[in-house]
């Protein structure tokens, strides 16, 4: 769906801020946008990995012969800390001498586990990082975009934000919340000239997935079947296309695209199949 009330952005002259920009989807997207000539600013918690990511993108160069290095800035901040994140965004806008034209909220955390065994702290952490980390960033840049009458805000949700999945009782609701936030924000910001998008990636081959796999219940693994994770680069390419085409729903693969479009029909069928797989696992492990 193309949003007619927004004007496509010229990425080559845009200032892009990416949360979670030191690895995974955020870093891959930052690379693509820098290669298009954008000024790129990265935000992540780990300062050392963040500096390495900024240096890598910077030395890759730009399509402009007059610029041998991409314009890249970075700030370490925890997206769950509203004050620190808002300050980091303001400092990056000042350093790049340009307000944020495109925001991509890729910072996130996934901690699967059995509902009855997860601590309250895990549920709280998922909401604070995945949902409030998105909300704080959007609220920091949206007023300026509305005032200028242009901009693009893209939040990374998850396939788990489209369908409840065994083992994701803490993570899934946070990603559903991101989806709901962006649907509401889209309704308000689109008439003001701001493009709003939300991304629904399935499993993606990133350091975050490797950490997540340490905690996955066997039922969650079986529900996922033998589907191979996407590369971060494939998801990044879908995000950039979504910005170019002013799309709200951004799905990097056919499975999530079908689920986003035909969820009311597919969800009961998928739940039936997932329940069958879960029962098979639990029959084979009586102590589960």
PDB file of N, CA, C and O in Angstrom, residues 177-255:
ATOM      1  N   UNK A 177       2.942  -4.967  20.567  1.00  0.00           N
ATOM      2  CA  UNK A 177       2.790  -3.574  20.987  1.00  0.00           C
ATOM      3  C   UNK A 177       3.451  -2.624  19.997  1.00  0.00           C
ATOM      4  O   UNK A 177       2.914  -1.549  19.702  1.00  0.00           O
ATOM      5  N   UNK A 178       4.617  -3.010  19.472  1.00  0.00           N
ATOM      6  CA  UNK A 178       5.280  -2.191  18.445  1.00  0.00           C
ATOM      7  C   UNK A 178       4.384  -2.064  17.221  1.00  0.00           C
ATOM      8  O   UNK A 178       4.214  -0.979  16.658  1.00  0.00           O
ATOM      9  N   UNK A 179       3.808  -3.167  16.819  1.00  0.00           N
ATOM     10  CA  UNK A 179       2.887  -3.149  15.667  1.00  0.00           C
ATOM     11  C   UNK A 179       1.715  -2.200  15.931  1.00  0.00           C
ATOM     12  O   UNK A 179       1.369  -1.372  15.090  1.00  0.00           O
ATOM     13  N   UNK A 180       1.096  -2.326  17.120  1.00  0.00           N
ATOM     14  CA  UNK A 180      -0.041  -1.469  17.441  1.00  0.00           C
ATOM     15  C   UNK A 180       0.342  -0.003  17.505  1.00  0.00           C
ATOM     16  O   UNK A 180      -0.404   0.873  17.046  1.00  0.00           O
ATOM     17  N   UNK A 181       1.512   0.277  18.071  1.00  0.00           N
ATOM     18  CA  UNK A 181       2.004   1.654  18.126  1.00  0.00           C
ATOM     19  C   UNK A 181       2.126   2.239  16.723  1.00  0.00           C
ATOM     20  O   UNK A 181       1.643   3.346  16.453  1.00  0.00           O
ATOM     21  N   UNK A 182       2.770   1.488  15.836  1.00  0.00           N
ATOM     22  CA  UNK A 182       3.011   2.032  14.505  1.00  0.00           C
ATOM     23  C   UNK A 182       1.738   2.157  13.686  1.00  0.00           C
ATOM     24  O   UNK A 182       1.613   3.069  12.863  1.00  0.00           O
ATOM     25  N   UNK A 183       0.773   1.264  13.909  1.00  0.00           N
ATOM     26  CA  UNK A 183      -0.509   1.418  13.215  1.00  0.00           C
ATOM     27  C   UNK A 183      -1.194   2.716  13.644  1.00  0.00           C
ATOM     28  O   UNK A 183      -1.744   3.459  12.820  1.00  0.00           O
ATOM     29  N   UNK A 184      -1.148   3.004  14.940  1.00  0.00           N
ATOM     30  CA  UNK A 184      -1.762   4.236  15.437  1.00  0.00           C
ATOM     31  C   UNK A 184      -0.983   5.469  14.989  1.00  0.00           C
ATOM     32  O   UNK A 184      -1.574   6.484  14.582  1.00  0.00           O
ATOM     33  N   UNK A 185       0.348   5.392  15.062  1.00  0.00           N
ATOM     34  CA  UNK A 185       1.188   6.517  14.647  1.00  0.00           C
ATOM     35  C   UNK A 185       1.023   6.792  13.152  1.00  0.00           C
ATOM     36  O   UNK A 185       0.999   7.949  12.723  1.00  0.00           O
ATOM     37  N   UNK A 186       0.906   5.734  12.364  1.00  0.00           N
ATOM     38  CA  UNK A 186       0.713   5.912  10.921  1.00  0.00           C
ATOM     39  C   UNK A 186      -0.531   6.755  10.647  1.00  0.00           C
ATOM     40  O   UNK A 186      -0.503   7.691   9.821  1.00  0.00           O
ATOM     41  N   UNK A 187      -1.614   6.453  11.364  1.00  0.00           N
ATOM     42  CA  UNK A 187      -2.863   7.184  11.144  1.00  0.00           C
ATOM     43  C   UNK A 187      -2.707   8.671  11.455  1.00  0.00           C
ATOM     44  O   UNK A 187      -3.336   9.515  10.802  1.00  0.00           O
ATOM     45  N   UNK A 188      -1.849   8.999  12.413  1.00  0.00           N
ATOM     46  CA  UNK A 188      -1.676  10.400  12.795  1.00  0.00           C
ATOM     47  C   UNK A 188      -0.621  11.133  11.981  1.00  0.00           C
ATOM     48  O   UNK A 188      -0.781  12.319  11.674  1.00  0.00           O
ATOM     49  N   UNK A 189       0.478  10.437  11.640  1.00  0.00           N
ATOM     50  CA  UNK A 189       1.599  11.133  11.000  1.00  0.00           C
ATOM     51  C   UNK A 189       1.525  11.179   9.478  1.00  0.00           C
ATOM     52  O   UNK A 189       2.080  12.086   8.870  1.00  0.00           O
ATOM     53  N   UNK A 190       0.869  10.202   8.871  1.00  0.00           N
ATOM     54  CA  UNK A 190       0.795  10.190   7.405  1.00  0.00           C
ATOM     55  C   UNK A 190       0.181  11.475   6.843  1.00  0.00           C
ATOM     56  O   UNK A 190       0.732  12.062   5.905  1.00  0.00           O
ATOM     57  N   UNK A 191      -0.939  11.949   7.390  1.00  0.00           N
ATOM     58  CA  UNK A 191      -1.489  13.205   6.865  1.00  0.00           C
ATOM     59  C   UNK A 191      -0.574  14.404   7.083  1.00  0.00           C
ATOM     60  O   UNK A 191      -0.755  15.446   6.450  1.00  0.00           O
ATOM     61  N   UNK A 192       0.427  14.269   7.963  1.00  0.00           N
ATOM     62  CA  UNK A 192       1.359  15.358   8.230  1.00  0.00           C
ATOM     63  C   UNK A 192       2.622  15.238   7.388  1.00  0.00           C
ATOM     64  O   UNK A 192       3.593  15.960   7.605  1.00  0.00           O
ATOM     65  N   UNK A 193       2.631  14.283   6.433  1.00  0.00           N
ATOM     66  CA  UNK A 193       3.751  14.157   5.506  1.00  0.00           C
ATOM     67  C   UNK A 193       4.835  13.197   5.921  1.00  0.00           C
ATOM     68  O   UNK A 193       5.895  13.142   5.290  1.00  0.00           O
ATOM     69  N   UNK A 194       4.610  12.420   6.985  1.00  0.00           N
ATOM     70  CA  UNK A 194       5.642  11.515   7.492  1.00  0.00           C
ATOM     71  C   UNK A 194       5.291  10.070   7.149  1.00  0.00           C
ATOM     72  O   UNK A 194       4.194   9.591   7.485  1.00  0.00           O
ATOM     73  N   UNK A 195       6.202   9.379   6.487  1.00  0.00           N
ATOM     74  CA  UNK A 195       6.014   7.958   6.191  1.00  0.00           C
ATOM     75  C   UNK A 195       6.267   7.137   7.455  1.00  0.00           C
ATOM     76  O   UNK A 195       7.227   7.385   8.184  1.00  0.00           O
ATOM     77  N   UNK A 196       5.411   6.163   7.700  1.00  0.00           N
ATOM     78  CA  UNK A 196       5.548   5.266   8.840  1.00  0.00           C
ATOM     79  C   UNK A 196       5.522   3.827   8.328  1.00  0.00           C
ATOM     80  O   UNK A 196       4.668   3.471   7.514  1.00  0.00           O
ATOM     81  N   UNK A 197       6.460   3.024   8.785  1.00  0.00           N
ATOM     82  CA  UNK A 197       6.507   1.630   8.376  1.00  0.00           C
ATOM     83  C   UNK A 197       6.820   0.724   9.544  1.00  0.00           C
ATOM     84  O   UNK A 197       7.386   1.158  10.558  1.00  0.00           O
ATOM     85  N   UNK A 198       6.460  -0.545   9.413  1.00  0.00           N
ATOM     86  CA  UNK A 198       6.785  -1.536  10.439  1.00  0.00           C
ATOM     87  C   UNK A 198       7.216  -2.815   9.736  1.00  0.00           C
ATOM     88  O   UNK A 198       6.621  -3.225   8.744  1.00  0.00           O
ATOM     89  N   UNK A 199       8.287  -3.423  10.254  1.00  0.00           N
ATOM     90  CA  UNK A 199       8.923  -4.572   9.622  1.00  0.00           C
ATOM     91  C   UNK A 199       8.619  -5.839  10.424  1.00  0.00           C
ATOM     92  O   UNK A 199       8.697  -5.825  11.661  1.00  0.00           O
ATOM     93  N   UNK A 200       8.310  -6.931   9.706  1.00  0.00           N
ATOM     94  CA  UNK A 200       7.972  -8.184  10.363  1.00  0.00           C
ATOM     95  C   UNK A 200       8.923  -9.297   9.910  1.00  0.00           C
ATOM     96  O   UNK A 200       8.537 -10.180   9.142  1.00  0.00           O
ATOM     97  N   UNK A 201      10.168  -9.288  10.374  1.00  0.00           N
ATOM     98  CA  UNK A 201      11.088 -10.351   9.981  1.00  0.00           C
ATOM     99  C   UNK A 201      10.834 -11.637  10.761  1.00  0.00           C
ATOM    100  O   UNK A 201      10.467 -11.591  11.942  1.00  0.00           O
ATOM    101  N   UNK A 202      11.050 -12.802  10.129  1.00  0.00           N
ATOM    102  CA  UNK A 202      11.082 -14.052  10.886  1.00  0.00           C
ATOM    103  C   UNK A 202      12.450 -14.180  11.547  1.00  0.00           C
ATOM    104  O   UNK A 202      13.124 -13.161  11.762  1.00  0.00           O
ATOM    105  N   UNK A 203      12.899 -15.387  11.852  1.00  0.00           N
ATOM    106  CA  UNK A 203      14.246 -15.543  12.399  1.00  0.00           C
ATOM    107  C   UNK A 203      15.275 -14.994  11.422  1.00  0.00           C
ATOM    108  O   UNK A 203      15.190 -15.219  10.212  1.00  0.00           O
ATOM    109  N   UNK A 204      16.251 -14.256  11.962  1.00  0.00           N
ATOM    110  CA  UNK A 204      17.300 -13.649  11.140  1.00  0.00           C
ATOM    111  C   UNK A 204      18.645 -14.057  11.737  1.00  0.00           C
ATOM    112  O   UNK A 204      18.834 -14.044  12.952  1.00  0.00           O
ATOM    113  N   UNK A 205      19.572 -14.407  10.868  1.00  0.00           N
ATOM    114  CA  UNK A 205      20.881 -14.893  11.300  1.00  0.00           C
ATOM    115  C   UNK A 205      21.719 -13.729  11.830  1.00  0.00           C
ATOM    116  O   UNK A 205      22.444 -13.067  11.085  1.00  0.00           O
ATOM    117  N   UNK A 206      21.585 -13.472  13.123  1.00  0.00           N
ATOM    118  CA  UNK A 206      22.274 -12.363  13.784  1.00  0.00           C
ATOM    119  C   UNK A 206      22.817 -12.836  15.131  1.00  0.00           C
ATOM    120  O   UNK A 206      22.421 -13.897  15.634  1.00  0.00           O
ATOM    121  N   UNK A 207      23.690 -12.047  15.767  1.00  0.00           N
ATOM    122  CA  UNK A 207      24.135 -12.396  17.121  1.00  0.00           C
ATOM    123  C   UNK A 207      22.975 -12.517  18.101  1.00  0.00           C
ATOM    124  O   UNK A 207      23.012 -13.324  19.031  1.00  0.00           O
ATOM    125  N   UNK A 208      21.922 -11.715  17.883  1.00  0.00           N
ATOM    126  CA  UNK A 208      20.758 -11.784  18.760  1.00  0.00           C
ATOM    127  C   UNK A 208      20.091 -13.158  18.670  1.00  0.00           C
ATOM    128  O   UNK A 208      19.674 -13.734  19.684  1.00  0.00           O
ATOM    129  N   UNK A 209      20.001 -13.713  17.454  1.00  0.00           N
ATOM    130  CA  UNK A 209      19.393 -15.037  17.304  1.00  0.00           C
ATOM    131  C   UNK A 209      20.233 -16.106  17.990  1.00  0.00           C
ATOM    132  O   UNK A 209      19.699 -17.025  18.618  1.00  0.00           O
ATOM    133  N   UNK A 210      21.546 -15.977  17.886  1.00  0.00           N
ATOM    134  CA  UNK A 210      22.422 -16.940  18.551  1.00  0.00           C
ATOM    135  C   UNK A 210      22.195 -16.925  20.062  1.00  0.00           C
ATOM    136  O   UNK A 210      22.141 -17.982  20.710  1.00  0.00           O
ATOM    137  N   UNK A 211      22.041 -15.744  20.642  1.00  0.00           N
ATOM    138  CA  UNK A 211      21.763 -15.627  22.074  1.00  0.00           C
ATOM    139  C   UNK A 211      20.380 -16.189  22.395  1.00  0.00           C
ATOM    140  O   UNK A 211      20.202 -16.924  23.383  1.00  0.00           O
ATOM    141  N   UNK A 212      19.411 -15.855  21.552  1.00  0.00           N
ATOM    142  CA  UNK A 212      18.038 -16.327  21.750  1.00  0.00           C
ATOM    143  C   UNK A 212      17.965 -17.856  21.739  1.00  0.00           C
ATOM    144  O   UNK A 212      17.227 -18.461  22.529  1.00  0.00           O
ATOM    145  N   UNK A 213      18.732 -18.482  20.847  1.00  0.00           N
ATOM    146  CA  UNK A 213      18.690 -19.938  20.718  1.00  0.00           C
ATOM    147  C   UNK A 213      19.163 -20.661  21.983  1.00  0.00           C
ATOM    148  O   UNK A 213      18.831 -21.825  22.189  1.00  0.00           O
ATOM    149  N   UNK A 214      19.941 -19.958  22.813  1.00  0.00           N
ATOM    150  CA  UNK A 214      20.395 -20.568  24.072  1.00  0.00           C
ATOM    151  C   UNK A 214      19.219 -20.866  25.008  1.00  0.00           C
ATOM    152  O   UNK A 214      19.323 -21.734  25.874  1.00  0.00           O
ATOM    153  N   UNK A 215      18.126 -20.133  24.841  1.00  0.00           N
ATOM    154  CA  UNK A 215      17.018 -20.214  25.786  1.00  0.00           C
ATOM    155  C   UNK A 215      15.754 -20.853  25.203  1.00  0.00           C
ATOM    156  O   UNK A 215      14.784 -21.058  25.939  1.00  0.00           O
ATOM    157  N   UNK A 216      15.744 -21.162  23.924  1.00  0.00           N
ATOM    158  CA  UNK A 216      14.517 -21.648  23.288  1.00  0.00           C
ATOM    159  C   UNK A 216      14.086 -23.001  23.845  1.00  0.00           C
ATOM    160  O   UNK A 216      14.861 -23.952  23.853  1.00  0.00           O
ATOM    161  N   UNK A 217      12.827 -23.113  24.277  1.00  0.00           N
ATOM    162  CA  UNK A 217      12.303 -24.433  24.626  1.00  0.00           C
ATOM    163  C   UNK A 217      12.282 -25.328  23.387  1.00  0.00           C
ATOM    164  O   UNK A 217      12.215 -24.828  22.252  1.00  0.00           O
ATOM    165  N   UNK A 218      12.327 -26.633  23.594  1.00  0.00           N
ATOM    166  CA  UNK A 218      12.311 -27.559  22.465  1.00  0.00           C
ATOM    167  C   UNK A 218      11.038 -27.390  21.641  1.00  0.00           C
ATOM    168  O   UNK A 218      11.059 -27.507  20.413  1.00  0.00           O
ATOM    169  N   UNK A 219       9.923 -27.089  22.302  1.00  0.00           N
ATOM    170  CA  UNK A 219       8.670 -26.885  21.570  1.00  0.00           C
ATOM    171  C   UNK A 219       8.793 -25.727  20.578  1.00  0.00           C
ATOM    172  O   UNK A 219       8.262 -25.786  19.471  1.00  0.00           O
ATOM    173  N   UNK A 220       9.485 -24.665  20.984  1.00  0.00           N
ATOM    174  CA  UNK A 220       9.659 -23.508  20.108  1.00  0.00           C
ATOM    175  C   UNK A 220      10.498 -23.886  18.891  1.00  0.00           C
ATOM    176  O   UNK A 220      10.201 -23.474  17.767  1.00  0.00           O
ATOM    177  N   UNK A 221      11.528 -24.679  19.111  1.00  0.00           N
ATOM    178  CA  UNK A 221      12.370 -25.131  17.986  1.00  0.00           C
ATOM    179  C   UNK A 221      11.554 -25.960  17.006  1.00  0.00           C
ATOM    180  O   UNK A 221      11.667 -25.809  15.787  1.00  0.00           O
ATOM    181  N   UNK A 222      10.718 -26.840  17.536  1.00  0.00           N
ATOM    182  CA  UNK A 222       9.934 -27.720  16.678  1.00  0.00           C
ATOM    183  C   UNK A 222       8.871 -26.935  15.917  1.00  0.00           C
ATOM    184  O   UNK A 222       8.604 -27.204  14.737  1.00  0.00           O
ATOM    185  N   UNK A 223       8.259 -25.962  16.571  1.00  0.00           N
ATOM    186  CA  UNK A 223       7.266 -25.116  15.893  1.00  0.00           C
ATOM    187  C   UNK A 223       7.903 -24.404  14.704  1.00  0.00           C
ATOM    188  O   UNK A 223       7.311 -24.276  13.638  1.00  0.00           O
ATOM    189  N   UNK A 224       9.157 -23.960  14.879  1.00  0.00           N
ATOM    190  CA  UNK A 224       9.857 -23.287  13.792  1.00  0.00           C
ATOM    191  C   UNK A 224      10.210 -24.198  12.642  1.00  0.00           C
ATOM    192  O   UNK A 224      10.464 -23.738  11.528  1.00  0.00           O
ATOM    193  N   UNK A 225      10.222 -25.510  12.894  1.00  0.00           N
ATOM    194  CA  UNK A 225      10.522 -26.466  11.831  1.00  0.00           C
ATOM    195  C   UNK A 225      11.928 -26.317  11.304  1.00  0.00           C
ATOM    196  O   UNK A 225      12.862 -25.998  12.037  1.00  0.00           O
ATOM    197  N   UNK A 226      12.065 -26.514  10.013  1.00  0.00           N
ATOM    198  CA  UNK A 226      13.387 -26.481   9.374  1.00  0.00           C
ATOM    199  C   UNK A 226      13.606 -25.218   8.559  1.00  0.00           C
ATOM    200  O   UNK A 226      14.469 -25.165   7.692  1.00  0.00           O
ATOM    201  N   UNK A 227      12.811 -24.183   8.831  1.00  0.00           N
ATOM    202  CA  UNK A 227      12.937 -22.933   8.078  1.00  0.00           C
ATOM    203  C   UNK A 227      14.292 -22.289   8.393  1.00  0.00           C
ATOM    204  O   UNK A 227      14.651 -22.094   9.554  1.00  0.00           O
ATOM    205  N   UNK A 228      15.046 -21.957   7.358  1.00  0.00           N
ATOM    206  CA  UNK A 228      16.355 -21.333   7.550  1.00  0.00           C
ATOM    207  C   UNK A 228      16.196 -19.844   7.848  1.00  0.00           C
ATOM    208  O   UNK A 228      15.383 -19.160   7.208  1.00  0.00           O
ATOM    209  N   UNK A 229      16.954 -19.326   8.808  1.00  0.00           N
ATOM    210  CA  UNK A 229      16.881 -17.884   9.088  1.00  0.00           C
ATOM    211  C   UNK A 229      17.279 -17.064   7.867  1.00  0.00           C
ATOM    212  O   UNK A 229      18.121 -17.478   7.063  1.00  0.00           O
ATOM    213  N   UNK A 230      16.682 -15.897   7.746  1.00  0.00           N
ATOM    214  CA  UNK A 230      17.069 -14.961   6.695  1.00  0.00           C
ATOM    215  C   UNK A 230      18.401 -14.311   7.064  1.00  0.00           C
ATOM    216  O   UNK A 230      18.797 -14.287   8.226  1.00  0.00           O
ATOM    217  N   UNK A 231      19.072 -13.760   6.072  1.00  0.00           N
ATOM    218  CA  UNK A 231      20.253 -12.952   6.362  1.00  0.00           C
ATOM    219  C   UNK A 231      19.804 -11.551   6.757  1.00  0.00           C
ATOM    220  O   UNK A 231      18.741 -11.072   6.343  1.00  0.00           O
ATOM    221  N   UNK A 232      20.627 -10.880   7.553  1.00  0.00           N
ATOM    222  CA  UNK A 232      20.332  -9.500   7.919  1.00  0.00           C
ATOM    223  C   UNK A 232      20.288  -8.612   6.683  1.00  0.00           C
ATOM    224  O   UNK A 232      19.516  -7.650   6.616  1.00  0.00           O
ATOM    225  N   UNK A 233      21.101  -8.958   5.688  1.00  0.00           N
ATOM    226  CA  UNK A 233      21.152  -8.159   4.456  1.00  0.00           C
ATOM    227  C   UNK A 233      19.832  -8.221   3.692  1.00  0.00           C
ATOM    228  O   UNK A 233      19.400  -7.224   3.100  1.00  0.00           O
ATOM    229  N   UNK A 234      19.181  -9.381   3.704  1.00  0.00           N
ATOM    230  CA  UNK A 234      17.894  -9.491   3.010  1.00  0.00           C
ATOM    231  C   UNK A 234      16.833  -8.639   3.694  1.00  0.00           C
ATOM    232  O   UNK A 234      16.024  -7.975   3.034  1.00  0.00           O
ATOM    233  N   UNK A 235      16.831  -8.652   5.012  1.00  0.00           N
ATOM    234  CA  UNK A 235      15.869  -7.828   5.750  1.00  0.00           C
ATOM    235  C   UNK A 235      16.166  -6.346   5.518  1.00  0.00           C
ATOM    236  O   UNK A 235      15.251  -5.536   5.309  1.00  0.00           O
ATOM    237  N   UNK A 236      17.440  -5.986   5.535  1.00  0.00           N
ATOM    238  CA  UNK A 236      17.831  -4.596   5.296  1.00  0.00           C
ATOM    239  C   UNK A 236      17.369  -4.123   3.921  1.00  0.00           C
ATOM    240  O   UNK A 236      16.873  -3.001   3.772  1.00  0.00           O
ATOM    241  N   UNK A 237      17.525  -4.978   2.915  1.00  0.00           N
ATOM    242  CA  UNK A 237      17.088  -4.607   1.564  1.00  0.00           C
ATOM    243  C   UNK A 237      15.585  -4.365   1.528  1.00  0.00           C
ATOM    244  O   UNK A 237      15.104  -3.440   0.852  1.00  0.00           O
ATOM    245  N   UNK A 238      14.826  -5.179   2.261  1.00  0.00           N
ATOM    246  CA  UNK A 238      13.376  -4.984   2.317  1.00  0.00           C
ATOM    247  C   UNK A 238      13.030  -3.660   3.003  1.00  0.00           C
ATOM    248  O   UNK A 238      12.093  -2.962   2.583  1.00  0.00           O
ATOM    249  N   UNK A 239      13.775  -3.309   4.040  1.00  0.00           N
ATOM    250  CA  UNK A 239      13.533  -2.043   4.734  1.00  0.00           C
ATOM    251  C   UNK A 239      13.776  -0.858   3.807  1.00  0.00           C
ATOM    252  O   UNK A 239      12.965   0.075   3.736  1.00  0.00           O
ATOM    253  N   UNK A 240      14.883  -0.895   3.084  1.00  0.00           N
ATOM    254  CA  UNK A 240      15.203   0.217   2.179  1.00  0.00           C
ATOM    255  C   UNK A 240      14.160   0.314   1.064  1.00  0.00           C
ATOM    256  O   UNK A 240      13.730   1.419   0.703  1.00  0.00           O
ATOM    257  N   UNK A 241      13.728  -0.824   0.537  1.00  0.00           N
ATOM    258  CA  UNK A 241      12.654  -0.797  -0.471  1.00  0.00           C
ATOM    259  C   UNK A 241      11.387  -0.206   0.119  1.00  0.00           C
ATOM    260  O   UNK A 241      10.673   0.564  -0.538  1.00  0.00           O
ATOM    261  N   UNK A 242      11.099  -0.566   1.363  1.00  0.00           N
ATOM    262  CA  UNK A 242       9.905  -0.034   2.017  1.00  0.00           C
ATOM    263  C   UNK A 242       9.945   1.472   2.164  1.00  0.00           C
ATOM    264  O   UNK A 242       8.927   2.153   2.007  1.00  0.00           O
ATOM    265  N   UNK A 243      11.133   2.005   2.457  1.00  0.00           N
ATOM    266  CA  UNK A 243      11.284   3.464   2.545  1.00  0.00           C
ATOM    267  C   UNK A 243      11.118   4.091   1.168  1.00  0.00           C
ATOM    268  O   UNK A 243      10.412   5.092   1.004  1.00  0.00           O
ATOM    269  N   UNK A 244      11.763   3.512   0.173  1.00  0.00           N
ATOM    270  CA  UNK A 244      11.672   4.035  -1.192  1.00  0.00           C
ATOM    271  C   UNK A 244      10.230   4.060  -1.689  1.00  0.00           C
ATOM    272  O   UNK A 244       9.802   5.006  -2.360  1.00  0.00           O
ATOM    273  N   UNK A 245       9.482   3.001  -1.368  1.00  0.00           N
ATOM    274  CA  UNK A 245       8.121   2.843  -1.895  1.00  0.00           C
ATOM    275  C   UNK A 245       7.052   3.333  -0.931  1.00  0.00           C
ATOM    276  O   UNK A 245       5.862   3.181  -1.198  1.00  0.00           O
ATOM    277  N   UNK A 246       7.503   3.880   0.236  1.00  0.00           N
ATOM    278  CA  UNK A 246       6.570   4.448   1.207  1.00  0.00           C
ATOM    279  C   UNK A 246       5.554   3.404   1.686  1.00  0.00           C
ATOM    280  O   UNK A 246       4.366   3.668   1.799  1.00  0.00           O
ATOM    281  N   UNK A 247       6.027   2.215   2.009  1.00  0.00           N
ATOM    282  CA  UNK A 247       5.152   1.136   2.450  1.00  0.00           C
ATOM    283  C   UNK A 247       5.026   1.135   3.974  1.00  0.00           C
ATOM    284  O   UNK A 247       5.989   1.415   4.681  1.00  0.00           O
ATOM    285  N   UNK A 248       3.835   0.758   4.446  1.00  0.00           N
ATOM    286  CA  UNK A 248       3.649   0.598   5.886  1.00  0.00           C
ATOM    287  C   UNK A 248       4.086  -0.797   6.326  1.00  0.00           C
ATOM    288  O   UNK A 248       4.968  -0.956   7.167  1.00  0.00           O
ATOM    289  N   UNK A 249       3.487  -1.826   5.756  1.00  0.00           N
ATOM    290  CA  UNK A 249       3.828  -3.198   6.119  1.00  0.00           C
ATOM    291  C   UNK A 249       5.014  -3.662   5.287  1.00  0.00           C
ATOM    292  O   UNK A 249       4.943  -3.701   4.058  1.00  0.00           O
ATOM    293  N   UNK A 250       6.102  -4.009   5.968  1.00  0.00           N
ATOM    294  CA  UNK A 250       7.331  -4.412   5.287  1.00  0.00           C
ATOM    295  C   UNK A 250       7.650  -5.852   5.702  1.00  0.00           C
ATOM    296  O   UNK A 250       7.979  -6.108   6.866  1.00  0.00           O
ATOM    297  N   UNK A 251       7.516  -6.772   4.756  1.00  0.00           N
ATOM    298  CA  UNK A 251       7.757  -8.187   5.018  1.00  0.00           C
ATOM    299  C   UNK A 251       8.884  -8.670   4.113  1.00  0.00           C
ATOM    300  O   UNK A 251       8.767  -8.590   2.896  1.00  0.00           O
ATOM    301  N   UNK A 252       9.965  -9.179   4.690  1.00  0.00           N
ATOM    302  CA  UNK A 252      11.114  -9.559   3.881  1.00  0.00           C
ATOM    303  C   UNK A 252      11.040 -10.955   3.284  1.00  0.00           C
ATOM    304  O   UNK A 252      11.951 -11.356   2.559  1.00  0.00           O
ATOM    305  N   UNK A 253       9.966 -11.708   3.552  1.00  0.00           N
ATOM    306  CA  UNK A 253       9.850 -13.050   2.979  1.00  0.00           C
ATOM    307  C   UNK A 253       8.388 -13.362   2.701  1.00  0.00           C
ATOM    308  O   UNK A 253       7.478 -12.677   3.196  1.00  0.00           O
ATOM    309  N   UNK A 254       8.152 -14.405   1.911  1.00  0.00           N
ATOM    310  CA  UNK A 254       6.783 -14.734   1.497  1.00  0.00           C
ATOM    311  C   UNK A 254       5.933 -15.214   2.668  1.00  0.00           C
ATOM    312  O   UNK A 254       4.722 -14.968   2.703  1.00  0.00           O
ATOM    313  N   UNK A 255       6.558 -15.898   3.644  1.00  0.00           N
ATOM    314  CA  UNK A 255       5.789 -16.416   4.767  1.00  0.00           C
ATOM    315  C   UNK A 255       5.158 -15.315   5.606  1.00  0.00           C
ATOM    316  O   UNK A 255       3.954 -15.353   5.894  1.00  0.00           O
TER     317      UNK A 255
END
